[in-house]
XYZ file of C-alpha atoms in Angstrom:
224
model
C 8.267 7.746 -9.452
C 10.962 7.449 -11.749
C 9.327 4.165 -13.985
C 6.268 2.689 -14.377
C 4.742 -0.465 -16.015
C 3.673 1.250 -18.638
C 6.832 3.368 -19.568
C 8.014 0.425 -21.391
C 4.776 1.144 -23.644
C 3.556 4.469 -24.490
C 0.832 3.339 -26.186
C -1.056 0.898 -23.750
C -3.661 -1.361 -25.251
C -6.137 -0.086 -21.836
C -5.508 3.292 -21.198
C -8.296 3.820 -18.409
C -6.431 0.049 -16.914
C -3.467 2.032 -17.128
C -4.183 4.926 -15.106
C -5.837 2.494 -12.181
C -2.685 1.128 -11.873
C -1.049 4.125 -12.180
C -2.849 5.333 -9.286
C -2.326 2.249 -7.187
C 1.117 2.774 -7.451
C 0.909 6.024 -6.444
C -0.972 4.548 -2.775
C 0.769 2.367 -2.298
C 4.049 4.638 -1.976
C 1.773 6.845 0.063
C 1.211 3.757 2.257
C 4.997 3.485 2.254
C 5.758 6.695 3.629
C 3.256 6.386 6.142
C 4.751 3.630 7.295
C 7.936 4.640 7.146
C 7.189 8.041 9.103
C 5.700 5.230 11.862
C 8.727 3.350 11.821
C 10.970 6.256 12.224
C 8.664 7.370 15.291
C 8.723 4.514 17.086
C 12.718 4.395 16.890
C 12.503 7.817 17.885
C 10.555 6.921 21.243
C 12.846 3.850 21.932
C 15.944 4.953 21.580
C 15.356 8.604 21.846
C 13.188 7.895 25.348
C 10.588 10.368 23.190
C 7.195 9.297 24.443
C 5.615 12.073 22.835
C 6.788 10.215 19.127
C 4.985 7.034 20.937
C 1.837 8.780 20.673
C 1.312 9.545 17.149
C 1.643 5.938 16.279
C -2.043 5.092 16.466
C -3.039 7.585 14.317
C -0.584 7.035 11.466
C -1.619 2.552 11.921
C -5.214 3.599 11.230
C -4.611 5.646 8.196
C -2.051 2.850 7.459
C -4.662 0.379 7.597
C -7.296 2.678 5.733
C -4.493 2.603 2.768
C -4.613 -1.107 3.060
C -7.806 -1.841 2.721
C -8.359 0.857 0.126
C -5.357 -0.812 -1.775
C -6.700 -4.561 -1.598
C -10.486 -3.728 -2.561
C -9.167 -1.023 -5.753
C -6.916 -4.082 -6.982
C -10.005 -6.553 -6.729
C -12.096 -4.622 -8.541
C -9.731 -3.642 -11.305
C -9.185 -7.401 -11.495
C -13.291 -8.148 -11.783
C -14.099 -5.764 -13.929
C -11.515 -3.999 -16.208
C -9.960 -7.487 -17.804
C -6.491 -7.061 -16.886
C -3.385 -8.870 -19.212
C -1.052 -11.532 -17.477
C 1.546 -8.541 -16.770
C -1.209 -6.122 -15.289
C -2.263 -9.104 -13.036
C 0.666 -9.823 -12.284
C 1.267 -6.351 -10.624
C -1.998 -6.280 -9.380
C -1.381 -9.340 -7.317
C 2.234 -8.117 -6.322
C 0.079 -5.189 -4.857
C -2.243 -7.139 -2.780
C 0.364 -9.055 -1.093
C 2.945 -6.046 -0.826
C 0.222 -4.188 1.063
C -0.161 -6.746 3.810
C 3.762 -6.416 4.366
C 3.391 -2.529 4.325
C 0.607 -2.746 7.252
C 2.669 -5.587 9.165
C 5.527 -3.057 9.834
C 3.252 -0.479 10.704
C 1.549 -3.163 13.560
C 5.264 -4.060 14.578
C 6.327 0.170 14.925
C 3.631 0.247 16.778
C 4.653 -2.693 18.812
C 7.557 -1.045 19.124
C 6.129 2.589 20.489
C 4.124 0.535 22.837
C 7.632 -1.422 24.207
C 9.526 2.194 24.433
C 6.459 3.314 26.999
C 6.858 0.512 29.173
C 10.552 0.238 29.317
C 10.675 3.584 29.967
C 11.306 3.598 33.330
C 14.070 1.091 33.344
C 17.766 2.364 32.785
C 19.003 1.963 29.072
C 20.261 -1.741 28.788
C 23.791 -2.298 27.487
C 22.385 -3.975 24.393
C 20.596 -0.770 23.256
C 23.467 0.172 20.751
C 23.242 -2.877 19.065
C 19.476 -2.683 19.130
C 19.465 0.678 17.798
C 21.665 -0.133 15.154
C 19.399 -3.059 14.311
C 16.657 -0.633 13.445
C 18.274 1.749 11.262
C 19.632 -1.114 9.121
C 15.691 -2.445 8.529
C 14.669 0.919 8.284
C 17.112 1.677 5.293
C 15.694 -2.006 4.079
C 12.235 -0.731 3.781
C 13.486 2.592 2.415
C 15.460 0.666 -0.232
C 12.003 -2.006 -0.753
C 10.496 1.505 -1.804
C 12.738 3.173 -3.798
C 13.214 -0.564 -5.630
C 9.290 -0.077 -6.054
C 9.282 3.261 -7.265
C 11.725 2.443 -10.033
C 10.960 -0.800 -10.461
C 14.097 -1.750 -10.087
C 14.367 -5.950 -9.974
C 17.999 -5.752 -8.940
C 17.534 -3.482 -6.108
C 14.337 -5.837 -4.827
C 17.013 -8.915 -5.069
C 19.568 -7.206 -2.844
C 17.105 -6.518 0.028
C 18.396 -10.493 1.137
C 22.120 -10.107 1.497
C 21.186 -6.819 3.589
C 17.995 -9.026 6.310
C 20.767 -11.649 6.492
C 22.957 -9.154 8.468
C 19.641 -7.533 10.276
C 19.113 -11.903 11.007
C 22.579 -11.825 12.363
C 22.937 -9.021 14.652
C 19.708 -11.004 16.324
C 20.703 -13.686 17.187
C 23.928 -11.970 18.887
C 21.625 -9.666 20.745
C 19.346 -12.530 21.727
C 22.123 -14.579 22.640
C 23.267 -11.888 25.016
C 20.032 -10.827 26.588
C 19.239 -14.919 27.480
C 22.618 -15.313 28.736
C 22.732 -12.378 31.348
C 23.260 -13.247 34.331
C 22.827 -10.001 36.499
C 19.099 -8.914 36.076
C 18.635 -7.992 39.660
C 15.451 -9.719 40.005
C 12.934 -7.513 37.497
C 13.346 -9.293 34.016
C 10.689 -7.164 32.366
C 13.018 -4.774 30.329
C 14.945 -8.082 29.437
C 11.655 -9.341 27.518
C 10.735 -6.550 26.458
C 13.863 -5.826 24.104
C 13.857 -9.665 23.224
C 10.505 -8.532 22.142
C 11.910 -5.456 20.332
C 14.567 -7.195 18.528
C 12.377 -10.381 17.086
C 9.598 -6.863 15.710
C 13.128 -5.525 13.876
C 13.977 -8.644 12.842
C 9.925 -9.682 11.319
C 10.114 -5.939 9.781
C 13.360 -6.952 7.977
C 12.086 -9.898 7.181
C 8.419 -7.692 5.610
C 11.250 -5.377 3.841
C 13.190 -8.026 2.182
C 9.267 -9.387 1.120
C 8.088 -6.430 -0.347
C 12.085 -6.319 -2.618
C 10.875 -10.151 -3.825
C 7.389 -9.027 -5.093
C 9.180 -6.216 -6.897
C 11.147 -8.229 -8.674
C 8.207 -10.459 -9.868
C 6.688 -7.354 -10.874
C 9.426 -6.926 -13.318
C 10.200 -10.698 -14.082
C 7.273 -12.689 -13.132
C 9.701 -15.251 -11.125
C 9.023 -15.819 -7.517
C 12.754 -16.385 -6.779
């Protein structure tokens, strides 16, 4: 990591509170690029048609969750025991609630893996482009959500919005044009199943653009 809380004080008033948090920051990246590994798999099996991706994804969700809960019971007893300030609370908190985004895009790339095996043996829709396209943009959100982390950067957590409100857009066009189709030659499962795909992109965009706010009340302590 390029920054940390406590670069803006070499001499902190805790050092052993310091290091904790140090460390936490540390899992939760690890967390990150778990999850991001899991998000670029299941992309990978849907667009890619590479099943064998699919099946790595429920290993990487249980050490995903392991991280989580690891994460959330460290920052509770930092918080009962070692007397944090308002600022170290402050993080701690950001923490516990960045975490739960962290393991929602893990369920949703799983989601995902799980929709690439069953629509598997449909041909590729004409949407799939736009899909596609859909899921690199959130997966450069969540990369961005970490680096904005990692350098505590409050500007970089702000900008995650202007970036979901395209991801929100492209949606709504591809949802628009998978209810409006008019040719689905009587199966309508791969239909639902990339409405389903596009609303997990859109939720994991949404989880990125999260994880950017708490980031900035890391550095600022304002919500908005």
């Amino acid at each position: 990591m390029q920054a940390t809380l406590y670069d803006r004080n070499s001499q902190p008033q805790n050092p052993q509170l310091a290091r904790a948090i140090r460390r936490l920051e540390r899992d939760v990246l690890r967390m990150g690029a778990l999850v991001e590994k899991s998000f670029r798999l299941s992309h990978q099996a849907l667009f890619e048609r590479d099943l064998t991706a699919s099946q790595e994804l429920p290993g990487l969700d249980k050490k995903i969750d392991r991280f989580y809960r690891q994460i959330e019971s460290d920052c509770t007893t930092i918080i009962t025991l070692q007397a944090p300030t308002e600022q170290d609370l402050r993080c701690l908190s950001a923490f516990m609630q960045l975490v739960r985004d962290l393991e929602r895009i893990g369920d949703y790339a799983k989601d995902l893996a799980d929709i690439a095996v069953k629509i598997f043996p449909y041909a590729p829709h004409r949407s799939l482009p736009d899909i596609e396209n859909m899921s690199h943009n959130a997966q450069a959100m969540l990369a961005a959500s970490l680096k904005a982390l990692a350098d505590l950067d409050e500007v970089g957590g702000r900008d995650l919005k202007r970036l979901d409100d395209a991801v929100d857009h492209a949606y709504e066009l591809v949802y628009q044009t998978l209810a409006q189709q008019r040719d689905v030659p009587g199966i309508v499962e791969p239909i639902v199943l990339l409405a389903l795909a596009i609303r997990c992109l859109e939720r994991m965009a949404d989880h990125a653009t999260n994880i950017g706010r708490r980031v900035a009340y890391i550095v600022t302590g304002q919500t908005h």
